[in-house]
Short mmCIF file of C-alpha atoms and ligand atoms in Angstrom, two decimals:
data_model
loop_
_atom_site.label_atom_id
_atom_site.label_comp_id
_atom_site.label_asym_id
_atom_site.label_seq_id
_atom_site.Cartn_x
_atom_site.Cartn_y
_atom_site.Cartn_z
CA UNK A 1 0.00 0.00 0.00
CA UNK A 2 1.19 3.65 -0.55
CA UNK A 3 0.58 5.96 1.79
CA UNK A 4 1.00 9.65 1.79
CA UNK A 5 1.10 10.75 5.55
CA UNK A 6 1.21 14.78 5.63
CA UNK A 7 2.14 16.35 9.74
CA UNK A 8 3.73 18.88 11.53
CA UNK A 9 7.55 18.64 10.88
CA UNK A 10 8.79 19.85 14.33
CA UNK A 11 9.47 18.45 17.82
CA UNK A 12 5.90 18.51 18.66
CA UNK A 13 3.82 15.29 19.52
CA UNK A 14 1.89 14.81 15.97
CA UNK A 15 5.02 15.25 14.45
CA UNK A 16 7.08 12.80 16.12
CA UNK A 17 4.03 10.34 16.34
CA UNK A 18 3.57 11.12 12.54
CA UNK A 19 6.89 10.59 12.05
CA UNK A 20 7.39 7.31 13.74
CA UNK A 21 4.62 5.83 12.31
CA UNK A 22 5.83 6.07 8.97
CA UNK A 23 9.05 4.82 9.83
CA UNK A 24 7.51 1.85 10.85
CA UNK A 25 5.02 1.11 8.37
CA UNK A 26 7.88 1.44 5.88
CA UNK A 27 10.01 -1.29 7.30
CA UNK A 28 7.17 -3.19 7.08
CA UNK A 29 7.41 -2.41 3.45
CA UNK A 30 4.67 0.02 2.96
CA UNK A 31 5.43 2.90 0.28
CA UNK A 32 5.16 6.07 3.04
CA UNK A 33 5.36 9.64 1.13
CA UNK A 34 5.80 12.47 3.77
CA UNK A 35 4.18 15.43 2.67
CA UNK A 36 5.07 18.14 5.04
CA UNK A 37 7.13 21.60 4.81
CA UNK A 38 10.55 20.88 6.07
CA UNK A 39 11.91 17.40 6.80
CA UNK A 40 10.28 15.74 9.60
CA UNK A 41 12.80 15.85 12.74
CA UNK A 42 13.19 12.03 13.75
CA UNK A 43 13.20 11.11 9.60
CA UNK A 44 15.53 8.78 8.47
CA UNK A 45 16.41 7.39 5.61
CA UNK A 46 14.58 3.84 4.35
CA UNK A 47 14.38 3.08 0.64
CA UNK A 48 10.57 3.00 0.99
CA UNK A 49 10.55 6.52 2.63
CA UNK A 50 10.05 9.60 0.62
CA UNK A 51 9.80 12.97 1.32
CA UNK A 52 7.63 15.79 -0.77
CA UNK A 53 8.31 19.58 0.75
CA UNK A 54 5.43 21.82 0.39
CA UNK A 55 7.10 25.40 -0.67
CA UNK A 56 4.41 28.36 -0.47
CA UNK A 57 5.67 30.78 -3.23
CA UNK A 58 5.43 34.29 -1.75
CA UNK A 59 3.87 37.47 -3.76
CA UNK A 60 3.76 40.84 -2.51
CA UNK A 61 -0.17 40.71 -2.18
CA UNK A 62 -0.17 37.84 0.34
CA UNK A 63 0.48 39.11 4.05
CA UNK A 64 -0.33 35.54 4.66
CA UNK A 65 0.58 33.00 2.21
CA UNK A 66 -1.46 30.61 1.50
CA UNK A 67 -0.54 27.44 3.38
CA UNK A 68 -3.04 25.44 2.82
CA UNK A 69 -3.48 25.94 -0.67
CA UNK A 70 -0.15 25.30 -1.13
CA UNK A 71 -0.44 22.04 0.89
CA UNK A 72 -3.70 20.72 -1.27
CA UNK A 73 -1.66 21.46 -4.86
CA UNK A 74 1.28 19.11 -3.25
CA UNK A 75 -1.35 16.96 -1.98
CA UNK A 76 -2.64 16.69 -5.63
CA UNK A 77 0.42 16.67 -7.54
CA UNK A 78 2.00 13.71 -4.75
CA UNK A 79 -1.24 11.61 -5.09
CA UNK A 80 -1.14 11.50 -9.23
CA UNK A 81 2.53 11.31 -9.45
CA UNK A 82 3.28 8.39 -7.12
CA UNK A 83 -0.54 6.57 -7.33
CA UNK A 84 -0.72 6.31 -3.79
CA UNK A 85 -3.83 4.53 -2.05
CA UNK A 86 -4.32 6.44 1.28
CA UNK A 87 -3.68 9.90 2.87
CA UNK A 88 -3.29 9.94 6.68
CA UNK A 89 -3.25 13.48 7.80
CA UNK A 90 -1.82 14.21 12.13
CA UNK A 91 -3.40 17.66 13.29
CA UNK A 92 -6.40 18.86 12.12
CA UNK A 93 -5.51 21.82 11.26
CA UNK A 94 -4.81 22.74 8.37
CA UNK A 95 -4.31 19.18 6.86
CA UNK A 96 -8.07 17.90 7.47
CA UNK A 97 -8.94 20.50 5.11
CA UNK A 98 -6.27 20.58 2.64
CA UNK A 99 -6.90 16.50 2.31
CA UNK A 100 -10.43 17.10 1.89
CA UNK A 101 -9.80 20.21 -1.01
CA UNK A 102 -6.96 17.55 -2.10
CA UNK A 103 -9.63 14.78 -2.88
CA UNK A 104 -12.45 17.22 -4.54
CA UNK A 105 -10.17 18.19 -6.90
CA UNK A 106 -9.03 14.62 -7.59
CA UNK A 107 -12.49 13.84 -7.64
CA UNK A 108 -12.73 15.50 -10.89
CA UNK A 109 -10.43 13.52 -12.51
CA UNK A 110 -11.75 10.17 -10.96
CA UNK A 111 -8.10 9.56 -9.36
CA UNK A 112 -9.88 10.75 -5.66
CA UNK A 113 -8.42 8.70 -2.44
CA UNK A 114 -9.46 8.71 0.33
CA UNK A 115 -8.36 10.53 4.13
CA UNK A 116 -7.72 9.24 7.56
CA UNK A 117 -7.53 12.38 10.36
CA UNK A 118 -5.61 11.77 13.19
CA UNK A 119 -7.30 14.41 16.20
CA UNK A 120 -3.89 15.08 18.55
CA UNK A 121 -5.12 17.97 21.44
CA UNK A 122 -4.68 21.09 21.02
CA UNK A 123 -6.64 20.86 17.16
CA UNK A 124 -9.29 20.47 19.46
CA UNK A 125 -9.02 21.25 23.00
CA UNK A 126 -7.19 25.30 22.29
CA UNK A 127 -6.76 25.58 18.73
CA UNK A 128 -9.32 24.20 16.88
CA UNK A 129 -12.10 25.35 19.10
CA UNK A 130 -11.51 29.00 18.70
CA UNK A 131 -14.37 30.26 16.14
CA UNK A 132 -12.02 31.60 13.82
CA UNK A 133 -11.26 27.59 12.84
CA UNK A 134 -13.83 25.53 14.21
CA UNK A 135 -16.41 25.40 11.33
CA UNK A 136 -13.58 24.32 9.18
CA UNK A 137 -12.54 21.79 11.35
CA UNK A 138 -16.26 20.58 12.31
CA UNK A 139 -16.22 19.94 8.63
CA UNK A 140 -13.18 18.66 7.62
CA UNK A 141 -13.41 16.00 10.47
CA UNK A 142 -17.21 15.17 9.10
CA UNK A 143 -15.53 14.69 6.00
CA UNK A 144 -12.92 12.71 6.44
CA UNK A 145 -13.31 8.97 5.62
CA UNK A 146 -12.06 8.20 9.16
CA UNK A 147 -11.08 9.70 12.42
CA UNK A 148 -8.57 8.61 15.51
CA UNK A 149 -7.87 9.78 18.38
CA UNK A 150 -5.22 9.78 20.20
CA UNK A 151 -7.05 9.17 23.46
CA UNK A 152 -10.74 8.11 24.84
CA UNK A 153 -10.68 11.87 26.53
CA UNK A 154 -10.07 13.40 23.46
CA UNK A 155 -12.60 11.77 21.35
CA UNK A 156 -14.92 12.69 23.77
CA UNK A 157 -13.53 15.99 23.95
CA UNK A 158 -13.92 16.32 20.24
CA UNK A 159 -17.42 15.52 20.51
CA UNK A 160 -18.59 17.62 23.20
CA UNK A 161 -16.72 20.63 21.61
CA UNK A 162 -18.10 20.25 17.86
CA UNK A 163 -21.11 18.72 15.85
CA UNK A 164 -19.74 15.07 15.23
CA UNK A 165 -21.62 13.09 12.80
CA UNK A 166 -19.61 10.22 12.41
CA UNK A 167 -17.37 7.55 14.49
CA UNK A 168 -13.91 8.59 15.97
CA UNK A 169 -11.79 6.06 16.63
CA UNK A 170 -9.38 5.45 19.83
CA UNK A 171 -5.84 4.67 18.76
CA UNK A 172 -3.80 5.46 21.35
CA UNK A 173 -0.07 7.09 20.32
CA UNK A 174 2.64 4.70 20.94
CA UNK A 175 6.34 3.98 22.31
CA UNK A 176 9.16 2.22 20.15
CA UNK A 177 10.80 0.47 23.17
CA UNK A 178 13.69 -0.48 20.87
CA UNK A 179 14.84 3.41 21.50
CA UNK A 180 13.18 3.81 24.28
CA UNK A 181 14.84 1.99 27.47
CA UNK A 182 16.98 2.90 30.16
CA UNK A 183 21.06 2.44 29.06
CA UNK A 184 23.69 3.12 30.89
CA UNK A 185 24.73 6.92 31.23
CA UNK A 186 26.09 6.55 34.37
CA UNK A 187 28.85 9.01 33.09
CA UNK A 188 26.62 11.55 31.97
CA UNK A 189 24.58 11.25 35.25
CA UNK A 190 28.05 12.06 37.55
CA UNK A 191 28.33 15.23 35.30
CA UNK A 192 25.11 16.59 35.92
CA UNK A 193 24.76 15.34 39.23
CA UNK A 194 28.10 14.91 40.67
CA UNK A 195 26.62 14.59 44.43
CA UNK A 196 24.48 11.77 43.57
CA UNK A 197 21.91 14.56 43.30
CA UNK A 198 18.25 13.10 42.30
CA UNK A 199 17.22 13.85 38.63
CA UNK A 200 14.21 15.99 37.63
CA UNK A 201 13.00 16.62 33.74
CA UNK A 202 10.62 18.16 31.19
CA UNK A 203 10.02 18.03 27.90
CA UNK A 204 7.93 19.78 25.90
CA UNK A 205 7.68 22.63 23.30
CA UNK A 206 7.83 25.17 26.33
CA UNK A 207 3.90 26.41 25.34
CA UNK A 208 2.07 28.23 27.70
CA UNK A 209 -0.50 25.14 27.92
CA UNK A 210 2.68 23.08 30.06
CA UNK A 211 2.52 25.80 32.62
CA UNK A 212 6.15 25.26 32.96
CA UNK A 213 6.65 28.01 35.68
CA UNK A 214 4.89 24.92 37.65
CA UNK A 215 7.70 22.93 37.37
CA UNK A 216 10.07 25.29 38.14
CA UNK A 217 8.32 26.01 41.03
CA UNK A 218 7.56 21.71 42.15
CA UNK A 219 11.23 21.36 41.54
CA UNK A 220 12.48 24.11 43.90
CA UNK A 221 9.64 22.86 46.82
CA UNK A 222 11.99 18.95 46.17
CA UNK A 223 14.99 20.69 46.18
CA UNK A 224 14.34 22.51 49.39
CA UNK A 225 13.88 19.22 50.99
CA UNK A 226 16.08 16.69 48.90
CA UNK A 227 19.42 17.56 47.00
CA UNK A 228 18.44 17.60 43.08
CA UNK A 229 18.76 19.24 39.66
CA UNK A 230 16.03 20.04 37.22
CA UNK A 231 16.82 19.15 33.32
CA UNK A 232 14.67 21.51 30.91
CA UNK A 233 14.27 19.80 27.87
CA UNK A 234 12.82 22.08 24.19
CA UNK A 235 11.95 25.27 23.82
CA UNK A 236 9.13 27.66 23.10
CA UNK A 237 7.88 31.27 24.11
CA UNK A 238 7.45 30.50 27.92
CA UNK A 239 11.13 29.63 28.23
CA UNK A 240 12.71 33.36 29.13
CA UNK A 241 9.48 33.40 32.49
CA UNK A 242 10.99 29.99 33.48
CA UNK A 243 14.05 30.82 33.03
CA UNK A 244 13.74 34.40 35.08
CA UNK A 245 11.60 32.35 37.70
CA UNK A 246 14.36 29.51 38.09
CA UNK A 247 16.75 33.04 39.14
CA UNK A 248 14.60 34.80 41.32
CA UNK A 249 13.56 31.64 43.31
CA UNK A 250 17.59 31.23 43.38
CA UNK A 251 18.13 28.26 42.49
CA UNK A 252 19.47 28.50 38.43
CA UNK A 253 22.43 26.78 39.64
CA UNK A 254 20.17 23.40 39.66
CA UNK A 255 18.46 24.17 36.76
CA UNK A 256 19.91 23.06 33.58
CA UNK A 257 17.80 24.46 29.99
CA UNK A 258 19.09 22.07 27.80
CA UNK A 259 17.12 23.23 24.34
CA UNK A 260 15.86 20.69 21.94
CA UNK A 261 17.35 17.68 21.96
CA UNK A 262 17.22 14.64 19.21
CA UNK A 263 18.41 11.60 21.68
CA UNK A 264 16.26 12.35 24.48
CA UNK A 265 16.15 8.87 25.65
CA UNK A 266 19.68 9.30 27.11
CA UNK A 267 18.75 12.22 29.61
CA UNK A 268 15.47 10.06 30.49
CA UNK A 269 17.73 7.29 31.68
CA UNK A 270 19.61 9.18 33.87
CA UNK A 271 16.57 10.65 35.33
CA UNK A 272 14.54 9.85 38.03
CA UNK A 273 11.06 11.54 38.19
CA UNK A 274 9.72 13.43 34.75
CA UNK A 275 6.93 16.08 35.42
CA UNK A 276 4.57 17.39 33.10
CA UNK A 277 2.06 19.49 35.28
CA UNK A 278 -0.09 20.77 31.80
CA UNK A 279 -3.06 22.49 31.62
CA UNK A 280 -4.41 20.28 28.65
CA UNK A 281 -2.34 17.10 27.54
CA UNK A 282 -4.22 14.77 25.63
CA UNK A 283 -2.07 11.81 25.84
CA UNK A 284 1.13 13.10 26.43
CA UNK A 285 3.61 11.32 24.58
CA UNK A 286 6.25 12.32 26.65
CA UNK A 287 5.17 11.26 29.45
CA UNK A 288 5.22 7.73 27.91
CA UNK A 289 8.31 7.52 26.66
CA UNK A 290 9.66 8.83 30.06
CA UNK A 291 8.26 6.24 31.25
CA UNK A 292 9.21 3.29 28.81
CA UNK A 293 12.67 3.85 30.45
CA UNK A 294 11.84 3.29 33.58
CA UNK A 295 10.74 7.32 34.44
CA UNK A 296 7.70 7.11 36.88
CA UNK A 297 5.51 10.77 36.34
CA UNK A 298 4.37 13.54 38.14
CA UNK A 299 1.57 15.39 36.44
CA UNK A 300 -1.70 16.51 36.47
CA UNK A 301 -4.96 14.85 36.01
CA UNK A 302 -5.86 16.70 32.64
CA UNK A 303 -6.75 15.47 29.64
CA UNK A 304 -5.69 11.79 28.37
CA UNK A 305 -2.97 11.35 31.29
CA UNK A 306 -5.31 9.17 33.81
CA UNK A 307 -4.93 7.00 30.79
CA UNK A 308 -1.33 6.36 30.75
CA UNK A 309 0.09 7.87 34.28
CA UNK A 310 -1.85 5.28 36.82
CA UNK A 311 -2.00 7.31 39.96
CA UNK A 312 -0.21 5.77 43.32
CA UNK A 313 1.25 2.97 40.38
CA UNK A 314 3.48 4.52 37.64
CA UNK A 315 3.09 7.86 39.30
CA UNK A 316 1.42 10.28 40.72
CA UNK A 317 -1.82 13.04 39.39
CA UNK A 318 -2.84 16.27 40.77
CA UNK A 319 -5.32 18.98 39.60
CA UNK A 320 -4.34 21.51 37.80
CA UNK A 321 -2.12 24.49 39.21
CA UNK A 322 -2.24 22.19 42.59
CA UNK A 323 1.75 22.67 42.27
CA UNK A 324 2.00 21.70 46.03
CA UNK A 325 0.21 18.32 45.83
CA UNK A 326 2.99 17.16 43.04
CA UNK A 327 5.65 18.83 44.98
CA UNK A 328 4.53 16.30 47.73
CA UNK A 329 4.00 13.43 46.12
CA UNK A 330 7.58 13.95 44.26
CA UNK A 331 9.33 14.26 47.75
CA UNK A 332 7.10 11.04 49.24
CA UNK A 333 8.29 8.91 45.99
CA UNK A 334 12.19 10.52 45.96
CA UNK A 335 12.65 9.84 49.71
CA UNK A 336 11.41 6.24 49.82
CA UNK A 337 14.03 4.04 47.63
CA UNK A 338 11.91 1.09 47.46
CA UNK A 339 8.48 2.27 46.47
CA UNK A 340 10.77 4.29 44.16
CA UNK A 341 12.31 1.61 42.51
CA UNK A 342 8.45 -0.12 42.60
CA UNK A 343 7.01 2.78 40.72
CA UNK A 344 10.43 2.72 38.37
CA UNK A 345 9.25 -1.14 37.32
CA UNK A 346 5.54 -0.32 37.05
CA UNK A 347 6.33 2.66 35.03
CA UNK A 348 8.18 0.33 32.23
CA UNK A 349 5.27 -1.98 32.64
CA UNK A 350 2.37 0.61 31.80
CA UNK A 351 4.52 1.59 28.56
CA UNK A 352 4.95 -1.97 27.03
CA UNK A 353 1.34 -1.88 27.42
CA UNK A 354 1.73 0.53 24.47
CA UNK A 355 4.15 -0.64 22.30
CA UNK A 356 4.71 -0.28 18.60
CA UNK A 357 4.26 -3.71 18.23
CA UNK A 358 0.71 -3.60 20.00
CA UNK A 359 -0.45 -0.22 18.48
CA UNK A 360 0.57 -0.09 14.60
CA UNK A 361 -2.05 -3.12 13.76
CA UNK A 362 -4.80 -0.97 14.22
CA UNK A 363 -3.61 1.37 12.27
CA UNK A 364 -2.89 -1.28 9.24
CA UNK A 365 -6.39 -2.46 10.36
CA UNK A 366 -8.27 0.79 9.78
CA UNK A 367 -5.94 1.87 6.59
CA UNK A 368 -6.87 -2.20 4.63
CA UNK A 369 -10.63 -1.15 5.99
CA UNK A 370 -11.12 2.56 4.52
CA UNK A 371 -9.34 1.72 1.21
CA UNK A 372 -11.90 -1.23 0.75
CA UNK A 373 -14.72 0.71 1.88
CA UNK A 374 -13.58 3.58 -0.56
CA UNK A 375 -13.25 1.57 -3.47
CA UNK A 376 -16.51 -0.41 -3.15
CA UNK A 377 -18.15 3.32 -2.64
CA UNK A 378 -16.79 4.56 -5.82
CA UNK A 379 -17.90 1.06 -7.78
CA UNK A 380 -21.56 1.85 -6.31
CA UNK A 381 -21.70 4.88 -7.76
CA UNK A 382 -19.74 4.44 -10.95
O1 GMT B 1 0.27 21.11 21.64
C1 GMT B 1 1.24 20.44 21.78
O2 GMT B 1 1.82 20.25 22.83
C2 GMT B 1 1.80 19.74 20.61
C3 GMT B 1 0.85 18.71 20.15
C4 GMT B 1 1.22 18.27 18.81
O3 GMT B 1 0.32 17.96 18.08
O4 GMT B 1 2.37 18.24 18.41
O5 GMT B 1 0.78 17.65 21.14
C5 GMT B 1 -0.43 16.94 21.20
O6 GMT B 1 -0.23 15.72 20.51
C6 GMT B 1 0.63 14.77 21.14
C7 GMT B 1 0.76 13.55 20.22
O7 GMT B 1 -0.45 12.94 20.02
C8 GMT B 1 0.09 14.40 22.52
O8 GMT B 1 0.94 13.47 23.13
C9 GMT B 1 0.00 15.68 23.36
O9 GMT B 1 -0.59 15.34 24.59
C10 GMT B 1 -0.84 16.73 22.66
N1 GMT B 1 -0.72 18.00 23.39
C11 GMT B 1 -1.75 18.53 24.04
O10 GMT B 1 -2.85 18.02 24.10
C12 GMT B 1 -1.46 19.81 24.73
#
């Protein structure tokens, strides 16, 4: 099967999920075209893996060029050129859309495919809802010829938020635990923490919806009590306030901002706690792969995370902005070895329960179903 799989190219969640899924479907020797705007970050090379750029030409009219124009012609001209079978568009927004301008126009020309949306958070639960896009994305996800979710709360999140006429499917994102696992770093652990210091991290894309001032703030109420540093992993506009808050609470010397990083499974491995104290999250595929090496979580209950982070098992929840409950529950968890080392175990556990292995099927599942269903639609009608 060919498969043209269009996402966000960055170090956000869609992205990387996008990204890994077509890495994976191609060793299994599916054709995957990636149809995105720069080269997806965690790309590599496979001789069943191509890559199609979207360029937006610019014109001194256009304050805004238009993306998703741009992004249906490439769409169109990808489709033709290479025959493929199936698009699978991650993030609603703009890509629903474009896919669903994409196969109108093929329609014309009787070469239309269909288009699987993949629903990811914030295309729903900040972005998407805002009136300014939510009629288009109502539509586009009424449109498509199937829907997953990443999680049960965001399908029902997606439901409650817009008029749904049509089945969303859970398929919950997923952990390669080939990459992800606890190595040795034992090296890199003495540099960062050369007093046997206990290990703190976050990663994300630094967005105001983390709320990482929280976790500047959780880490300095553990440090107070327990010798530790803090690694900061990614970037993003909120950086500079964590950074400012991290100095006036004094303690920058135990902070570490480490930017983006491409091999984060090294600095998860030396770590021993990961907290993601978000607003919204609706998986959290962080969290997750934190955890598949051995990374139990602090976070909050929002969202998709009672789905992955068990409370009192693999980790610990808290409401929202509660930053003292997950300051306490951090200290309880860093001061007992033993429950520590329970949680570490149960943490691994929780992720296998999410491996590649066990996820990809349904996606292979739902891609052999909408192709079938597609083509006996068209016969019908022809
Ligand atoms: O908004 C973001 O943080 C980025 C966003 C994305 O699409 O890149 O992340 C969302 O998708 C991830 C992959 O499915 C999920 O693991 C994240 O929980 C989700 N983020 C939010 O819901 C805030």
């Amino acid at each position: 099967m060919k498969i043209g799989i269009v996402c966000y190219p960055t170090f956000g969640g869609s992205g990387v999920l996008a990204t890994e899924l077509g890495m994976t479907l191609s060793q299994k020797g599916y054709e995957v075209h990636f149809i995105t705007y720069q080269q997806p970050v965690r790309l590599n090379f496979d001789p069943n893996i191509y890559y199609h750029e979207v360029s937006v030409p610019t014109y001194p009219l256009f304050e805004y060029p238009p993306y998703e124009s741009a992004l249906a012609s490439t769409m169109v001209n990808v489709i033709i050129n290479n025959k493929l079978d199936l698009l699978h568009v991650h993030y609603a927004l703009p890509h629903a859309s474009a896919a669903y301008l994409a196969r109108e126009i093929l329609k014309k020309q009787g070469l239309d495919i269909p288009f699987i949306t993949t629903l990811h958070g914030t295309d729903i639960t900040l972005v998407g809802r805002d009136p300014m896009y939510s009629p288009v994305v109502a539509f586009s996800i009424n449109e498509s010829d199937a829907v997953t979710a990443v999680s049960n709360s965001l399908r029902d999140e997606t439901y409650k938020t817009f008029s749904i006429e049509r089945d969303i499917q859970v398929i919950p994102n997923f952990v390669d635990i080939q990459r992800f696992y606890k190595s040795n770093k034992e090296h890199f652990k003495q540099m960062l923490a050369p007093k046997g210091e206990r290990i703190l991290m976050h990663v994300s894309n630094f967005r105001k919806v983390k709320r990482i001032e929280d976790v500047v703030r959780i880490f300095s109420k553990v440090r107070d009590v327990i010798p530790s540093k803090l690694l900061m992993i990614g970037d993003g506009p909120e950086r500079q306030k964590a950074e400012e808050m991290a100095r006036s609470l004094c303690i920058y010397n135990d902070v570490r901002f480490l930017g983006k990083q491409e091999e984060v499974d090294e600095i998860f491995s030396i770590s021993d706690l990961f907290l993601l104290p978000s607003e919204t999250e609706s998986f959290g595929l962080s969290a997750l792969e934190a955890m598949a090496c051995g990374v139990p979580v602090i976070s909050t209950n929002a969202g998709g995370l009672p789905e992955i982070n068990i409370h009192g098992k693999t980790g610990y929840l808290s409401n929202v902005g509660d930053v003292d409950d997950m300051a306490k529950h951090a200290i309880a968890l860093l001061k007992d070895e033993i429950l520590l080392n329970q949680f570490k175990k149960n943490a691994l556990e929780q992720a296998k329960r999410f491996e590649t292995a066990n996820i990809i099927p349904m996606y292979e599942e739902l891609y052999k179903e909408v192709v079938a269903n597609y083509k006996a639609k068209k016969e019908i009608i022809a």
